[in-house]
Coordinates of C-alpha atoms in Angstrom, one line a residue:
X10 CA 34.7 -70.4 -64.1
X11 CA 36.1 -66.6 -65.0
X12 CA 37.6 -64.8 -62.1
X13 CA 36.0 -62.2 -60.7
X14 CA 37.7 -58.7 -62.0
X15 CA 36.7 -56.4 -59.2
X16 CA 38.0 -59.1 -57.0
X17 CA 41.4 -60.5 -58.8
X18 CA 42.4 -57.0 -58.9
X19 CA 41.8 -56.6 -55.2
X20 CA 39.6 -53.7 -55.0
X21 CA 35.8 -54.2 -53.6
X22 CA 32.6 -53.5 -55.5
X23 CA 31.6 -50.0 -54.9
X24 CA 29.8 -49.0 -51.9
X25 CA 26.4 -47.1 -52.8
X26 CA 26.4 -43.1 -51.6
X27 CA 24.4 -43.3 -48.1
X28 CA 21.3 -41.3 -48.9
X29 CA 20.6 -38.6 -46.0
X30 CA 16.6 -37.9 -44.9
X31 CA 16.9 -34.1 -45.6
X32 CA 13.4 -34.4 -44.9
X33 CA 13.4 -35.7 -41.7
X34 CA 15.6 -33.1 -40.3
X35 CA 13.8 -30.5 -41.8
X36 CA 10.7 -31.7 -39.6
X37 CA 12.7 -31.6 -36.8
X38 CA 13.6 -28.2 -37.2
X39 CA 10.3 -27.3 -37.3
X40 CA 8.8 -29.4 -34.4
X41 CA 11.5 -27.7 -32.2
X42 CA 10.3 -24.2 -33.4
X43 CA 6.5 -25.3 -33.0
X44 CA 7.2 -26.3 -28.9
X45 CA 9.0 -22.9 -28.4
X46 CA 6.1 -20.9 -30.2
X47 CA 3.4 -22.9 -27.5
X48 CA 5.9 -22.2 -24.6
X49 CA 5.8 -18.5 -25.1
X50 CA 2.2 -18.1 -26.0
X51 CA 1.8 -20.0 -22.8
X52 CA 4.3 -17.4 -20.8
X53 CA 2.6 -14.9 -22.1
X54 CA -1.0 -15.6 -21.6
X55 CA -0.2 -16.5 -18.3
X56 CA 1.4 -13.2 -17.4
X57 CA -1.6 -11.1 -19.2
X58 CA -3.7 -13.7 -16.6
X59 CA -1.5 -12.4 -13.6
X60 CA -2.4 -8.9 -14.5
X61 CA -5.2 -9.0 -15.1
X62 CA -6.5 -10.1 -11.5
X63 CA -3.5 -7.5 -9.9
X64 CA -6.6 -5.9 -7.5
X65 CA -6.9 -5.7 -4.1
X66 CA -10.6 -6.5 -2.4
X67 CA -11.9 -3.6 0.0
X68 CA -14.8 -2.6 1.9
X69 CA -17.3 -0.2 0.6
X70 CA -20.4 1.2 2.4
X71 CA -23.8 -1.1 2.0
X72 CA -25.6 2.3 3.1
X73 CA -24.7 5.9 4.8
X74 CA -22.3 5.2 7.9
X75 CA -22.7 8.5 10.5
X76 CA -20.3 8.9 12.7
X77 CA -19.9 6.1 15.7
X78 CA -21.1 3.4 13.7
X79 CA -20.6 0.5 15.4
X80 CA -19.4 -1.8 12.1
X81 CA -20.5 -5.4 11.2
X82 CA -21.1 -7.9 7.9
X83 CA -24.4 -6.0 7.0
X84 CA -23.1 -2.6 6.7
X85 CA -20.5 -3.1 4.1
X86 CA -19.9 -5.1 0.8
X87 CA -16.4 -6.1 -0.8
X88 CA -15.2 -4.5 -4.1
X89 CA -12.4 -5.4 -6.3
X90 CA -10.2 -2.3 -7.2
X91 CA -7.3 -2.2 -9.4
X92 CA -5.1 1.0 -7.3
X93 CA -2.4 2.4 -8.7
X94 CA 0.2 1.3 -6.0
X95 CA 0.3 -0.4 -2.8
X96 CA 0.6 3.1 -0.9
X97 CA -2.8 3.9 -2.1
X98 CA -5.0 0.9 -1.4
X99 CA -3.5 0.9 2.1
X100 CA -5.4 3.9 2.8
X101 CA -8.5 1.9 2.5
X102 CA -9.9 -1.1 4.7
X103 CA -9.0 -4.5 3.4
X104 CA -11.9 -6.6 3.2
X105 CA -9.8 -9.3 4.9
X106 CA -9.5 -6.9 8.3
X107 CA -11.8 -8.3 11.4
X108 CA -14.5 -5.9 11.7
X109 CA -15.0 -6.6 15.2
X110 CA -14.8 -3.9 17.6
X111 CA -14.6 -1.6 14.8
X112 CA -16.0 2.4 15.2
X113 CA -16.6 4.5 12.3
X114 CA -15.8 8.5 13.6
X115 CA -16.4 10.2 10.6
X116 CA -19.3 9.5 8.2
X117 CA -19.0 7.5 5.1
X118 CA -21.6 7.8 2.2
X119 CA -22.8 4.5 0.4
X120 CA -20.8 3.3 -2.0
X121 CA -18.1 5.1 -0.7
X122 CA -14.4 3.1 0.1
X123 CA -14.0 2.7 4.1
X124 CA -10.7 4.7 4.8
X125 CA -8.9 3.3 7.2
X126 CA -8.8 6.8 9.6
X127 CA -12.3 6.4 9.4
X128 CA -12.7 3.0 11.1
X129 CA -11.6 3.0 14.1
X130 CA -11.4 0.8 17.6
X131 CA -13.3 1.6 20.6
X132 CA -10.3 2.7 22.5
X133 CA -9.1 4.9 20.1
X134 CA -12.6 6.2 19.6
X135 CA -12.9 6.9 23.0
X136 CA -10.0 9.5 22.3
X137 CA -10.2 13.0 23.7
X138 CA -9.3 15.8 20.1
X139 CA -7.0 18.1 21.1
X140 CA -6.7 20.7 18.5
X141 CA -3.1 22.6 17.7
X142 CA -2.5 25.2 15.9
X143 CA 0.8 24.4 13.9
X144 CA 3.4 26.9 11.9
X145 CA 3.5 24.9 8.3
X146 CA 7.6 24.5 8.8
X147 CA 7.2 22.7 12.6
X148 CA 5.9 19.6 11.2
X149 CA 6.3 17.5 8.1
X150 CA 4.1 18.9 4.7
X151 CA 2.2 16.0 3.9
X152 CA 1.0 14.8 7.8
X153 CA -2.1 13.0 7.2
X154 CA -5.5 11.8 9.1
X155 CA -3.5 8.4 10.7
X156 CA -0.3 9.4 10.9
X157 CA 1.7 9.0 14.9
X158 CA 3.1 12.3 15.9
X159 CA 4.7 13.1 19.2
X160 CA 4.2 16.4 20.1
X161 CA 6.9 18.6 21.0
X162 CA 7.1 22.1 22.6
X163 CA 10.0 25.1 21.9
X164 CA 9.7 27.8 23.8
X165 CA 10.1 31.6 23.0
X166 CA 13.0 32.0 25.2
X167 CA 16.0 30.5 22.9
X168 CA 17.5 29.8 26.6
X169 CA 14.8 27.1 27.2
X170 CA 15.5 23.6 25.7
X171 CA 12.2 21.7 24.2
X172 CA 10.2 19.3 26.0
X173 CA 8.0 16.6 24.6
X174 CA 4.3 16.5 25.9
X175 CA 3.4 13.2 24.2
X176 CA 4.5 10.6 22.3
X177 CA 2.6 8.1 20.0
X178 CA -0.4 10.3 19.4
X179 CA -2.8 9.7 16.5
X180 CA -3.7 12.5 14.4
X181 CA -7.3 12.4 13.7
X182 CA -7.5 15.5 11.0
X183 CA -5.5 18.0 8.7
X184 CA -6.7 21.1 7.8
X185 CA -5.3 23.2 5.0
X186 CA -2.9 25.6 5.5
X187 CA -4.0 29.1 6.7
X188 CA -2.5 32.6 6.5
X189 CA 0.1 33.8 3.9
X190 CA 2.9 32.0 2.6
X191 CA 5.8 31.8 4.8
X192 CA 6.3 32.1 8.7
X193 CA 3.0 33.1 9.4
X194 CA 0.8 29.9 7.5
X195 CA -0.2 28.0 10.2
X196 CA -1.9 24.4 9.6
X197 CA -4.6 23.2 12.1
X198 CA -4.2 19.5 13.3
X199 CA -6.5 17.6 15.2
X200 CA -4.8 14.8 17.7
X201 CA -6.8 12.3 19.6
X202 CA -5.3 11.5 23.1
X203 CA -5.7 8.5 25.3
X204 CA -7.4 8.4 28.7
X205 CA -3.9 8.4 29.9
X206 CA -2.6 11.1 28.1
X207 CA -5.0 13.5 29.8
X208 CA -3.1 14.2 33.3
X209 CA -0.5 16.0 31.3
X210 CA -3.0 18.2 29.4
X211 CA -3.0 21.0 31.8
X212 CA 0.7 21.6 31.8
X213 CA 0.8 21.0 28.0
X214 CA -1.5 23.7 27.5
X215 CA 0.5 26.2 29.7
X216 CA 3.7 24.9 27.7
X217 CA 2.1 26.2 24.6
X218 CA 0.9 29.3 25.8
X219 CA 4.3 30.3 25.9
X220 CA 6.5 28.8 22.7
X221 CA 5.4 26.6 19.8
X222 CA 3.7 23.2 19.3
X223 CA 6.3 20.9 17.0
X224 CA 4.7 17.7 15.4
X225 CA 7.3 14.9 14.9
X226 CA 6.4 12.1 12.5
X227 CA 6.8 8.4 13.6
X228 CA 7.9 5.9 10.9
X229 CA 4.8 5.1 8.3

């Protein structure tokens, strides 16, 4: 029997060229791509979902709410509103908020957003308005309906230090500033005080009579 040549001469056959799937990889490649492309259609519809339910449910008026409207269930109905900031729907009553107890003091048309100056409890309805007459520079620009203010005197004689009258006081209105510009606009306020507030009324008032009311904003 002739000798094998490949393997007298001591060399093996030739091994046959390993054949890569080119294919194979190439669907890889694009199964890879195809699970990123679902993951960030999924971020982003779930992000447009987020946004799209970004409102804040308030009471509205059922009907025309005068003044001393004792509030329940019947007289108002939730609404969904999209605000433009947190600052803003907070002006309003959240339609979570426990109605009980709660006293409307000024009136509220139908349809109309509950503010939340205008709901009030009993014992801060039961307030008695003082109303001051304020220089525009002795309290802060934008006091609002709601804001705490403790209420300060200065008298005219520079010799005489200031006194407070009352702390913690509710201010139940803002009027618009009257007179010129300058020293002489004055802005009228309306504060509510508590039955306990009142004994100090009298010497408040003689207080005033002689320097200037100062508003001092508490901490929003």
């Amino acid at each position: 029997m002739a000798d094998n040549p490949a393997v007298r001469s001591g060399f093996a056959a030739p091994s046959i060229p390993t054949v890569r799937n080119r294919r194979a990889r190439w669907k890889d490649g694009r199964l890879v791509l195809g699970v990123l492309l679902v993951a960030i259609t999924a971020l982003a519809g779930a992000k447009l979902l987020a946004s799209a339910d970004d409102t804040t449910t308030v009471w509205a008026a059922e009907r025309d709410l005068p003044a001393g409207t004792k509030l329940t269930g019947d007289d108002l109905t939730s609404v969904r509103v999209r605000f433009t900031s947190n600052e803003e729907a907070g002006r309003y009553v959240d339609a979570t908020a426990n109605l009980k107890g709660l006293v409307i003091v000024r009136s509220v048309g139908a349809g109309e957003f509950v503010p939340r100056e205008a709901a009030v409890t009993q014992t801060e309805n039961d307030r008695t308005e003082l109303p001051l007459s304020i220089a525009a520079g002795r309290l802060p620009g934008d006091t609002a309906a709601g804001d705490q203010v403790d209420v300060w005197v200065v008298p005219k004689d520079a010799e005489q230090p200031a006194k407070k009258l009352w702390d913690t006081i509710r201010v139940v209105q803002v009027d618009t500033v009257k007179g010129v510009a300058g020293g002489s606009a004055r802005r009228q306020v309306l504060v509510g005080l508590d039955p306990a507030d009142l004994p100090k009324l009298p010497a408040a008032l003689a207080a005033m009579s002689t320097g200037e009311p100062v508003l001092v904003r508490r901490g929003r």
